[in-house]
PDB file of C-alpha atoms in Angstrom:
ATOM      1  CA  MET S   1     -89.408  24.485 -86.509  1.00  0.00           C
ATOM      2  CA  ARG S   2     -89.232  26.185 -83.124  1.00  0.00           C
ATOM      3  CA  SER S   3     -86.252  28.524 -82.726  1.00  0.00           C
ATOM      4  CA  PRO S   4     -83.947  27.991 -79.738  1.00  0.00           C
ATOM      5  CA  ILE S   5     -84.542  30.131 -76.659  1.00  0.00           C
ATOM      6  CA  ASN S   6     -82.010  32.843 -75.967  1.00  0.00           C
ATOM      7  CA  GLN S   7     -81.649  32.786 -72.191  1.00  0.00           C
ATOM      8  CA  SER S   8     -80.310  36.348 -72.078  1.00  0.00           C
ATOM      9  CA  THR S   9     -83.589  37.747 -73.396  1.00  0.00           C
ATOM     10  CA  TYR S  10     -86.084  35.137 -72.162  1.00  0.00           C
ATOM     11  CA  ILE S  11     -88.972  36.432 -70.036  1.00  0.00           C
ATOM     12  CA  LYS S  12     -91.228  34.009 -68.216  1.00  0.00           C
ATOM     13  CA  HIS S  13     -94.899  35.024 -68.081  1.00  0.00           C
ATOM     14  CA  SER S  14     -96.906  34.053 -65.005  1.00  0.00           C
ATOM     15  CA  GLY S  15    -100.282  35.733 -65.277  1.00  0.00           C
ATOM     16  CA  ALA S  16     -99.628  39.467 -65.240  1.00  0.00           C
ATOM     17  CA  THR S  17     -96.186  39.023 -63.669  1.00  0.00           C
ATOM     18  CA  GLN S  18     -93.038  39.049 -65.756  1.00  0.00           C
ATOM     19  CA  VAL S  19     -89.974  37.398 -64.255  1.00  0.00           C
ATOM     20  CA  GLN S  20     -86.865  38.961 -65.711  1.00  0.00           C
ATOM     21  CA  PRO S  21     -83.752  36.824 -66.239  1.00  0.00           C
ATOM     22  CA  ARG S  22     -81.104  37.230 -63.555  1.00  0.00           C
ATOM     23  CA  ALA S  23     -77.342  36.959 -63.805  1.00  0.00           C
ATOM     24  CA  ILE S  24     -75.628  35.002 -61.036  1.00  0.00           C
ATOM     25  CA  GLY S  25     -71.898  34.434 -60.855  1.00  0.00           C
ATOM     26  CA  GLY S  26     -69.170  33.646 -58.375  1.00  0.00           C
ATOM     27  CA  VAL S  27     -65.410  33.217 -58.200  1.00  0.00           C
ATOM     28  CA  SER S  28     -63.514  31.616 -55.331  1.00  0.00           C
ATOM     29  CA  LEU S  29     -59.723  31.362 -55.457  1.00  0.00           C
ATOM     30  CA  THR S  30     -56.696  30.764 -53.262  1.00  0.00           C
ATOM     31  CA  VAL S  31     -53.059  31.532 -54.033  1.00  0.00           C
ATOM     32  CA  ALA S  32     -50.040  30.111 -52.223  1.00  0.00           C
ATOM     33  CA  ALA S  33     -46.389  31.160 -52.132  1.00  0.00           C
ATOM     34  CA  SER S  34     -43.989  28.987 -54.107  1.00  0.00           C
ATOM     35  CA  GLY S  35     -40.413  30.218 -53.810  1.00  0.00           C
ATOM     36  CA  GLN S  36     -40.351  33.756 -55.176  1.00  0.00           C
ATOM     37  CA  HIS S  37     -43.705  33.320 -56.917  1.00  0.00           C
ATOM     38  CA  ALA S  38     -47.372  32.861 -56.068  1.00  0.00           C
ATOM     39  CA  ARG S  39     -49.229  29.903 -57.533  1.00  0.00           C
ATOM     40  CA  LEU S  40     -52.925  29.252 -57.908  1.00  0.00           C
ATOM     41  CA  ARG S  41     -53.905  26.613 -55.355  1.00  0.00           C
ATOM     42  CA  HIS S  42     -57.688  26.628 -55.729  1.00  0.00           C
ATOM     43  CA  LEU S  43     -60.177  28.026 -58.247  1.00  0.00           C
ATOM     44  CA  ARG S  44     -63.930  27.717 -58.536  1.00  0.00           C
ATOM     45  CA  GLN S  45     -65.944  29.842 -60.944  1.00  0.00           C
ATOM     46  CA  SER S  46     -69.607  29.665 -61.790  1.00  0.00           C
ATOM     47  CA  GLY S  47     -72.308  31.390 -63.782  1.00  0.00           C
ATOM     48  CA  SER S  48     -71.643  34.793 -65.325  1.00  0.00           C
ATOM     49  CA  LEU S  49     -68.392  35.521 -63.483  1.00  0.00           C
ATOM     50  CA  LYS S  50     -65.104  34.148 -64.796  1.00  0.00           C
ATOM     51  CA  CYS S  51     -61.451  34.662 -63.948  1.00  0.00           C
ATOM     52  CA  LEU S  52     -58.404  34.937 -66.205  1.00  0.00           C
ATOM     53  CA  PHE S  53     -54.755  34.730 -65.150  1.00  0.00           C
ATOM     54  CA  PRO S  54     -52.413  36.656 -67.464  1.00  0.00           C
ATOM     55  CA  ARG S  55     -48.700  36.076 -67.249  1.00  0.00           C
ATOM     56  CA  LYS S  56     -47.035  38.430 -64.797  1.00  0.00           C
ATOM     57  CA  ALA S  57     -43.399  39.512 -64.824  1.00  0.00           C
ATOM     58  CA  GLY S  58     -43.189  39.850 -61.042  1.00  0.00           C
ATOM     59  CA  GLY S  59     -43.533  37.156 -58.431  1.00  0.00           C
ATOM     60  CA  GLY S  60     -47.210  37.671 -57.593  1.00  0.00           C
ATOM     61  CA  CYS S  61     -50.344  36.196 -59.130  1.00  0.00           C
ATOM     62  CA  GLU S  62     -52.730  38.384 -61.148  1.00  0.00           C
ATOM     63  CA  ALA S  63     -56.426  37.550 -61.495  1.00  0.00           C
ATOM     64  CA  VAL S  64     -58.729  39.375 -63.929  1.00  0.00           C
ATOM     65  CA  LEU S  65     -62.474  39.137 -63.275  1.00  0.00           C
ATOM     66  CA  VAL S  66     -64.764  38.996 -66.311  1.00  0.00           C
ATOM     67  CA  ASN S  67     -68.527  39.581 -66.058  1.00  0.00           C
ATOM     68  CA  THR S  68     -69.896  37.745 -69.094  1.00  0.00           C
ATOM     69  CA  ALA S  69     -73.371  39.192 -68.449  1.00  0.00           C
ATOM     70  CA  GLY S  70     -72.057  42.571 -69.611  1.00  0.00           C
ATOM     71  CA  GLY S  71     -73.204  44.497 -66.548  1.00  0.00           C
ATOM     72  CA  ILE S  72     -75.399  44.305 -63.479  1.00  0.00           C
ATOM     73  CA  THR S  73     -79.044  45.148 -62.905  1.00  0.00           C
ATOM     74  CA  GLY S  74     -81.754  44.476 -60.337  1.00  0.00           C
ATOM     75  CA  GLY S  75     -81.759  40.902 -59.021  1.00  0.00           C
ATOM     76  CA  ASP S  76     -78.262  40.041 -60.261  1.00  0.00           C
ATOM     77  CA  ARG S  77     -75.908  38.460 -57.741  1.00  0.00           C
ATOM     78  CA  PHE S  78     -72.116  38.345 -57.980  1.00  0.00           C
ATOM     79  CA  SER S  79     -69.632  37.197 -55.369  1.00  0.00           C
ATOM     80  CA  VAL S  80     -65.851  37.022 -55.081  1.00  0.00           C
ATOM     81  CA  ALA S  81     -63.918  35.191 -52.356  1.00  0.00           C
ATOM     82  CA  ALA S  82     -60.123  35.358 -52.522  1.00  0.00           C
ATOM     83  CA  THR S  83     -57.494  34.072 -50.100  1.00  0.00           C
ATOM     84  CA  ALA S  84     -53.782  34.823 -50.064  1.00  0.00           C
ATOM     85  CA  ASN S  85     -51.952  32.141 -48.105  1.00  0.00           C
ATOM     86  CA  PRO S  86     -48.862  33.037 -46.026  1.00  0.00           C
ATOM     87  CA  ASP S  87     -46.331  35.168 -47.975  1.00  0.00           C
ATOM     88  CA  ALA S  88     -48.402  35.021 -51.182  1.00  0.00           C
ATOM     89  CA  HIS S  89     -49.043  38.140 -53.261  1.00  0.00           C
ATOM     90  CA  LEU S  90     -52.231  38.513 -55.299  1.00  0.00           C
ATOM     91  CA  THR S  91     -53.566  41.271 -57.538  1.00  0.00           C
ATOM     92  CA  ILE S  92     -57.263  41.269 -58.480  1.00  0.00           C
ATOM     93  CA  THR S  93     -58.670  43.538 -61.165  1.00  0.00           C
ATOM     94  CA  THR S  94     -61.428  43.549 -63.794  1.00  0.00           C
ATOM     95  CA  GLN S  95     -61.237  43.200 -67.559  1.00  0.00           C
ATOM     96  CA  ALA S  96     -63.178  46.463 -68.047  1.00  0.00           C
ATOM     97  CA  SER S  97     -65.367  48.917 -66.196  1.00  0.00           C
ATOM     98  CA  GLU S  98     -68.413  47.418 -64.498  1.00  0.00           C
ATOM     99  CA  ARG S  99     -71.781  48.897 -65.507  1.00  0.00           C
ATOM    100  CA  ALA S 100     -74.774  49.197 -63.217  1.00  0.00           C
ATOM    101  CA  TYR S 101     -77.816  49.489 -65.499  1.00  0.00           C
ATOM    102  CA  ALA S 102     -81.392  50.570 -64.782  1.00  0.00           C
ATOM    103  CA  SER S 103     -83.333  48.207 -62.542  1.00  0.00           C
ATOM    104  CA  THR S 104     -87.037  47.460 -62.504  1.00  0.00           C
ATOM    105  CA  GLY S 105     -88.892  46.849 -59.265  1.00  0.00           C
ATOM    106  CA  ASP S 106     -87.420  47.025 -55.777  1.00  0.00           C
ATOM    107  CA  ASP S 107     -84.802  44.279 -56.099  1.00  0.00           C
ATOM    108  CA  CYS S 108     -81.226  45.534 -56.222  1.00  0.00           C
ATOM    109  CA  GLY S 109     -78.136  44.133 -57.873  1.00  0.00           C
ATOM    110  CA  ARG S 110     -75.581  42.858 -55.358  1.00  0.00           C
ATOM    111  CA  ILE S 111     -71.815  42.467 -55.496  1.00  0.00           C
ATOM    112  CA  THR S 112     -70.232  40.821 -52.437  1.00  0.00           C
ATOM    113  CA  SER S 113     -66.473  40.428 -52.130  1.00  0.00           C
ATOM    114  CA  VAL S 114     -64.439  38.887 -49.307  1.00  0.00           C
ATOM    115  CA  LEU S 115     -60.623  38.976 -49.131  1.00  0.00           C
ATOM    116  CA  THR S 116     -58.651  36.929 -46.604  1.00  0.00           C
ATOM    117  CA  ILE S 117     -54.945  37.758 -46.328  1.00  0.00           C
ATOM    118  CA  SER S 118     -52.714  35.506 -44.237  1.00  0.00           C
ATOM    119  CA  ARG S 119     -49.456  36.445 -42.466  1.00  0.00           C
ATOM    120  CA  GLY S 120     -46.908  37.968 -44.807  1.00  0.00           C
ATOM    121  CA  GLY S 121     -49.427  38.002 -47.645  1.00  0.00           C
ATOM    122  CA  HIS S 122     -50.440  40.986 -49.753  1.00  0.00           C
ATOM    123  CA  VAL S 123     -53.488  41.678 -51.943  1.00  0.00           C
ATOM    124  CA  ASN S 124     -54.025  44.490 -54.439  1.00  0.00           C
ATOM    125  CA  TRP S 125     -57.781  44.949 -54.965  1.00  0.00           C
ATOM    126  CA  LEU S 126     -57.919  47.099 -58.094  1.00  0.00           C
ATOM    127  CA  PRO S 127     -61.212  46.794 -60.014  1.00  0.00           C
ATOM    128  CA  GLN S 128     -61.676  49.319 -62.788  1.00  0.00           C
ATOM    129  CA  GLU S 129     -64.414  51.924 -62.534  1.00  0.00           C
ATOM    130  CA  THR S 130     -68.021  51.082 -61.754  1.00  0.00           C
ATOM    131  CA  ILE S 131     -70.227  53.237 -64.007  1.00  0.00           C
ATOM    132  CA  LEU S 132     -73.666  54.038 -62.621  1.00  0.00           C
ATOM    133  CA  PHE S 133     -76.541  54.564 -65.051  1.00  0.00           C
ATOM    134  CA  ASN S 134     -79.832  56.313 -64.350  1.00  0.00           C
ATOM    135  CA  LYS S 135     -82.358  54.235 -62.364  1.00  0.00           C
ATOM    136  CA  CYS S 136     -79.698  51.770 -61.285  1.00  0.00           C
ATOM    137  CA  HIS S 137     -80.032  50.028 -57.918  1.00  0.00           C
ATOM    138  CA  LEU S 138     -76.712  48.601 -56.760  1.00  0.00           C
ATOM    139  CA  ARG S 139     -75.601  47.372 -53.366  1.00  0.00           C
ATOM    140  CA  ARG S 140     -71.933  46.486 -53.030  1.00  0.00           C
ATOM    141  CA  SER S 141     -69.829  45.313 -50.101  1.00  0.00           C
ATOM    142  CA  LEU S 142     -66.168  44.470 -49.611  1.00  0.00           C
ATOM    143  CA  ILE S 143     -64.842  42.739 -46.496  1.00  0.00           C
ATOM    144  CA  VAL S 144     -61.079  42.435 -45.989  1.00  0.00           C
ATOM    145  CA  ASP S 145     -59.616  40.344 -43.157  1.00  0.00           C
ATOM    146  CA  LEU S 146     -55.900  40.858 -42.543  1.00  0.00           C
ATOM    147  CA  ALA S 147     -53.529  38.761 -40.468  1.00  0.00           C
ATOM    148  CA  GLN S 148     -51.278  40.696 -38.088  1.00  0.00           C
ATOM    149  CA  ASP S 149     -48.432  41.263 -40.568  1.00  0.00           C
ATOM    150  CA  ALA S 150     -50.416  41.110 -43.818  1.00  0.00           C
ATOM    151  CA  SER S 151     -50.771  44.114 -46.150  1.00  0.00           C
ATOM    152  CA  ALA S 152     -53.224  45.344 -48.768  1.00  0.00           C
ATOM    153  CA  LEU S 153     -54.004  48.027 -51.337  1.00  0.00           C
ATOM    154  CA  ILE S 154     -57.736  48.598 -51.795  1.00  0.00           C
ATOM    155  CA  CYS S 155     -59.151  50.909 -54.476  1.00  0.00           C
ATOM    156  CA  GLU S 156     -62.768  51.427 -55.589  1.00  0.00           C
ATOM    157  CA  PRO S 157     -63.393  54.004 -58.381  1.00  0.00           C
ATOM    158  CA  VAL S 158     -66.961  55.042 -59.272  1.00  0.00           C
ATOM    159  CA  ILE S 159     -68.367  57.178 -62.104  1.00  0.00           C
ATOM    160  CA  PHE S 160     -71.766  58.753 -61.489  1.00  0.00           C
ATOM    161  CA  GLY S 161     -72.893  58.911 -65.119  1.00  0.00           C
ATOM    162  CA  ARG S 162     -70.520  59.713 -67.977  1.00  0.00           C
ATOM    163  CA  LYS S 163     -70.389  63.461 -68.487  1.00  0.00           C
ATOM    164  CA  LEU S 164     -69.428  63.443 -72.180  1.00  0.00           C
ATOM    165  CA  MET S 165     -72.301  61.042 -72.928  1.00  0.00           C
ATOM    166  CA  GLY S 166     -74.783  63.431 -71.311  1.00  0.00           C
ATOM    167  CA  GLU S 167     -75.787  60.825 -68.715  1.00  0.00           C
ATOM    168  CA  GLN S 168     -77.538  62.127 -65.606  1.00  0.00           C
ATOM    169  CA  LEU S 169     -78.498  60.299 -62.435  1.00  0.00           C
ATOM    170  CA  SER S 170     -81.856  61.900 -61.708  1.00  0.00           C
ATOM    171  CA  SER S 171     -82.992  58.722 -59.959  1.00  0.00           C
ATOM    172  CA  ALA S 172     -80.637  56.041 -58.664  1.00  0.00           C
ATOM    173  CA  GLN S 173     -79.767  53.989 -55.596  1.00  0.00           C
ATOM    174  CA  PHE S 174     -76.197  53.138 -54.711  1.00  0.00           C
ATOM    175  CA  GLU S 175     -74.815  51.679 -51.510  1.00  0.00           C
ATOM    176  CA  ASP S 176     -71.147  50.848 -51.066  1.00  0.00           C
ATOM    177  CA  ARG S 177     -69.553  49.470 -47.912  1.00  0.00           C
ATOM    178  CA  VAL S 178     -65.873  48.683 -47.260  1.00  0.00           C
ATOM    179  CA  GLU S 179     -64.925  46.969 -44.016  1.00  0.00           C
ATOM    180  CA  ILE S 180     -61.333  46.080 -43.127  1.00  0.00           C
ATOM    181  CA  THR S 181     -60.319  44.121 -40.037  1.00  0.00           C
ATOM    182  CA  ARG S 182     -56.990  42.946 -38.670  1.00  0.00           C
ATOM    183  CA  GLU S 183     -57.120  39.762 -36.626  1.00  0.00           C
ATOM    184  CA  GLY S 184     -60.886  40.277 -36.432  1.00  0.00           C
ATOM    185  CA  LYS S 185     -60.663  43.846 -35.045  1.00  0.00           C
ATOM    186  CA  PRO S 186     -62.011  46.732 -37.185  1.00  0.00           C
ATOM    187  CA  VAL S 187     -59.362  49.102 -38.574  1.00  0.00           C
ATOM    188  CA  PHE S 188     -61.377  50.790 -41.340  1.00  0.00           C
ATOM    189  CA  LEU S 189     -65.044  51.213 -42.166  1.00  0.00           C
ATOM    190  CA  ASP S 190     -66.470  53.372 -44.948  1.00  0.00           C
ATOM    191  CA  GLN S 191     -70.000  53.502 -46.297  1.00  0.00           C
ATOM    192  CA  VAL S 192     -71.543  55.561 -49.091  1.00  0.00           C
ATOM    193  CA  ARG S 193     -75.311  55.624 -49.587  1.00  0.00           C
ATOM    194  CA  LEU S 194     -77.019  57.659 -52.313  1.00  0.00           C
ATOM    195  CA  ASP S 195     -80.731  57.489 -53.017  1.00  0.00           C
ATOM    196  CA  GLY S 196     -82.922  59.608 -55.298  1.00  0.00           C
ATOM    197  CA  ASN S 197     -81.602  62.492 -57.374  1.00  0.00           C
ATOM    198  CA  VAL S 198     -77.893  61.679 -57.179  1.00  0.00           C
ATOM    199  CA  GLU S 199     -77.088  64.485 -59.623  1.00  0.00           C
ATOM    200  CA  ARG S 200     -78.503  67.071 -57.233  1.00  0.00           C
ATOM    201  CA  THR S 201     -76.802  65.519 -54.227  1.00  0.00           C
ATOM    202  CA  LEU S 202     -73.371  65.532 -55.870  1.00  0.00           C
ATOM    203  CA  ALA S 203     -73.811  69.184 -56.844  1.00  0.00           C
ATOM    204  CA  ARG S 204     -73.725  70.282 -53.192  1.00  0.00           C
ATOM    205  CA  PRO S 205     -70.408  71.983 -52.308  1.00  0.00           C
ATOM    206  CA  HIS S 206     -69.906  69.981 -49.089  1.00  0.00           C
ATOM    207  CA  ILE S 207     -70.503  66.638 -50.848  1.00  0.00           C
ATOM    208  CA  ALA S 208     -68.892  66.558 -54.299  1.00  0.00           C
ATOM    209  CA  GLY S 209     -69.024  70.098 -55.715  1.00  0.00           C
ATOM    210  CA  ARG S 210     -70.530  68.868 -59.009  1.00  0.00           C
ATOM    211  CA  ASN S 211     -67.783  66.296 -59.525  1.00  0.00           C
ATOM    212  CA  ARG S 212     -68.981  63.118 -61.249  1.00  0.00           C
ATOM    213  CA  ALA S 213     -66.193  60.642 -60.480  1.00  0.00           C
ATOM    214  CA  MET S 214     -64.705  59.396 -57.219  1.00  0.00           C
ATOM    215  CA  ALA S 215     -62.075  56.951 -56.036  1.00  0.00           C
ATOM    216  CA  SER S 216     -61.501  55.669 -52.514  1.00  0.00           C
ATOM    217  CA  LEU S 217     -58.096  54.197 -51.723  1.00  0.00           C
ATOM    218  CA  VAL S 218     -56.731  52.449 -48.642  1.00  0.00           C
ATOM    219  CA  TYR S 219     -53.117  51.308 -48.362  1.00  0.00           C
ATOM    220  CA  ILE S 220     -52.188  49.215 -45.329  1.00  0.00           C
ATOM    221  CA  ALA S 221     -48.491  48.338 -45.129  1.00  0.00           C
ATOM    222  CA  PRO S 222     -45.439  49.140 -42.967  1.00  0.00           C
ATOM    223  CA  ASP S 223     -44.234  51.756 -45.495  1.00  0.00           C
ATOM    224  CA  ALA S 224     -47.538  53.662 -45.624  1.00  0.00           C
ATOM    225  CA  GLY S 225     -46.074  56.708 -43.851  1.00  0.00           C
ATOM    226  CA  ALA S 226     -43.118  56.883 -46.236  1.00  0.00           C
ATOM    227  CA  ARG S 227     -45.471  57.026 -49.233  1.00  0.00           C
ATOM    228  CA  LEU S 228     -47.794  59.751 -47.957  1.00  0.00           C
ATOM    229  CA  SER S 229     -45.881  62.779 -49.289  1.00  0.00           C
ATOM    230  CA  THR S 230     -45.559  61.288 -52.790  1.00  0.00           C
ATOM    231  CA  ILE S 231     -49.259  60.425 -52.940  1.00  0.00           C
ATOM    232  CA  ARG S 232     -50.199  63.956 -51.892  1.00  0.00           C
ATOM    233  CA  ARG S 233     -48.071  65.417 -54.698  1.00  0.00           C
ATOM    234  CA  LEU S 234     -49.910  63.248 -57.232  1.00  0.00           C
ATOM    235  CA  LEU S 235     -53.394  64.337 -56.162  1.00  0.00           C
ATOM    236  CA  PRO S 236     -55.526  67.152 -57.629  1.00  0.00           C
ATOM    237  CA  GLU S 237     -56.964  69.958 -55.494  1.00  0.00           C
ATOM    238  CA  THR S 238     -60.097  67.818 -55.122  1.00  0.00           C
ATOM    239  CA  GLY S 239     -58.144  64.940 -53.575  1.00  0.00           C
ATOM    240  CA  ALA S 240     -56.746  64.348 -50.110  1.00  0.00           C
ATOM    241  CA  ALA S 241     -54.678  61.727 -48.311  1.00  0.00           C
ATOM    242  CA  SER S 242     -54.130  61.097 -44.613  1.00  0.00           C
ATOM    243  CA  LEU S 243     -52.228  58.683 -42.439  1.00  0.00           C
ATOM    244  CA  ILE S 244     -54.809  57.498 -39.925  1.00  0.00           C
ATOM    245  CA  ARG S 245     -52.449  54.928 -38.413  1.00  0.00           C
ATOM    246  CA  GLU S 246     -48.715  54.373 -38.725  1.00  0.00           C
ATOM    247  CA  ASP S 247     -49.309  51.697 -41.334  1.00  0.00           C
ATOM    248  CA  GLN S 248     -52.585  52.929 -42.864  1.00  0.00           C
ATOM    249  CA  LEU S 249     -52.922  55.525 -45.610  1.00  0.00           C
ATOM    250  CA  VAL S 250     -56.391  56.615 -46.728  1.00  0.00           C
ATOM    251  CA  CYS S 251     -57.074  58.681 -49.834  1.00  0.00           C
ATOM    252  CA  ARG S 252     -60.143  60.003 -51.661  1.00  0.00           C
ATOM    253  CA  ILE S 253     -60.169  61.664 -55.067  1.00  0.00           C
ATOM    254  CA  LEU S 254     -62.973  63.609 -56.738  1.00  0.00           C
ATOM    255  CA  ALA S 255     -62.900  64.584 -60.419  1.00  0.00           C
ATOM    256  CA  PRO S 256     -65.305  66.047 -63.008  1.00  0.00           C
ATOM    257  CA  ASP S 257     -65.205  62.865 -65.129  1.00  0.00           C
ATOM    258  CA  GLY S 258     -63.577  59.480 -65.486  1.00  0.00           C
ATOM    259  CA  TYR S 259     -60.710  60.702 -67.663  1.00  0.00           C
ATOM    260  CA  LEU S 260     -59.542  63.296 -65.146  1.00  0.00           C
ATOM    261  CA  LEU S 261     -59.985  60.793 -62.329  1.00  0.00           C
ATOM    262  CA  ARG S 262     -57.634  58.345 -64.034  1.00  0.00           C
ATOM    263  CA  LYS S 263     -55.162  61.128 -64.761  1.00  0.00           C
ATOM    264  CA  HIS S 264     -54.407  61.295 -61.042  1.00  0.00           C
ATOM    265  CA  LEU S 265     -55.439  57.835 -59.881  1.00  0.00           C
ATOM    266  CA  VAL S 266     -53.232  55.810 -62.240  1.00  0.00           C
ATOM    267  CA  PRO S 267     -49.955  57.488 -61.122  1.00  0.00           C
ATOM    268  CA  ALA S 268     -50.947  56.996 -57.474  1.00  0.00           C
ATOM    269  CA  LEU S 269     -51.708  53.310 -58.007  1.00  0.00           C
ATOM    270  CA  SER S 270     -48.541  52.828 -60.041  1.00  0.00           C
ATOM    271  CA  HIS S 271     -46.537  54.275 -57.159  1.00  0.00           C
ATOM    272  CA  LEU S 272     -48.213  52.073 -54.541  1.00  0.00           C
ATOM    273  CA  THR S 273     -47.891  48.922 -56.695  1.00  0.00           C
ATOM    274  CA  ARG S 274     -44.246  49.673 -57.522  1.00  0.00           C
ATOM    275  CA  ASN S 275     -45.104  50.139 -61.207  1.00  0.00           C
ATOM    276  CA  GLN S 276     -46.964  46.810 -61.338  1.00  0.00           C
ATOM    277  CA  LEU S 277     -50.413  48.181 -62.204  1.00  0.00           C
ATOM    278  CA  PRO S 278     -52.296  45.553 -64.280  1.00  0.00           C
ATOM    279  CA  LYS S 279     -52.016  46.069 -68.032  1.00  0.00           C
ATOM    280  CA  CYS S 280     -55.800  46.092 -68.507  1.00  0.00           C
ATOM    281  CA  TRP S 281     -55.805  49.446 -66.705  1.00  0.00           C
ATOM    282  CA  MET S 282     -53.738  50.863 -69.557  1.00  0.00           C
ATOM    283  CA  ILE S 283     -55.889  49.653 -72.465  1.00  0.00           C
TER     284      ILE S 283
END
C-alpha cells in the first residue's frame, strides 16, 4: 500500500532539477470602530499564514499572525494587508519569533506587508524578532499609508544569529525596507541591506560594534515629543532616539543578543502602547 505524500517534505524530480516545496501564505483584514471598541469587518487568510484574535481588555482589536510553515526560506512568499477604518485601533503581532532559514539557489524568501490607516485610526505593528540563520536569503518590505490625522507605532526587531547558540552569519543576504507615507507623501524611509559575511560587517565599529541584535522603532502621533525624554531614559548606551518631526519619534537599539535587546525594547514598547503590549511578547 502506497504511503500518503507529506507535502512539507515532498521534492519533485524533473531530470536533474529538484523543485523544493514552497510556503505561500497571506492575511488580509480590516477593522472598524464600533462605539469604544474595534470590530473585525473583513478577514481573508490563505496558505501557511493564519491570524488569531485573542480577547483584549482595551477597546482596540489585536491580531496575532501565525506562520504554520515554521519559518521562511528561499522561494517562500508571505503577505499581510491590514486596514484600520476611521477611529479604529489595531495591534498586529506574531505568535513567536520568525525564523529565516538557509536558502538554496538564488531565489529569496519574501515578506510583504501593507498597512492602511484611515483618519483617527491607529495601528501598532509589533512583530516579534526575526532570527536570521546562516545562508538565509530574506527580502522584507513594509509600507504604511497614514491619513492626515492617523497615528502608528512601528517596530521591527532582528537577531543576526543567536549568540548563545553559537550561530554565525558567515554568509547571508538580508534586505529590509520600511516606507511610511502620509496622504501619499513620504515621511519616513529606511532600508537595510546586508550581503555576504554579515558577522564581519556587524563587527565594524561604525556599523554595529559587534552587536548581534537590533530594533528599529517609529512612533507617529501628536504626543511623540512628550514621550521622547522617557524613551531616551529607557535606552542603553547603544540606543538612540530623535524627534525628526513634531509628531514623529524615531529610535534604534543595538544589543549583544536578543535577551538584552528585549530588556530595553519591552519597556519602551510598553510605554508607547500605554501598557498594552500583547501578551505573547511576555511568554
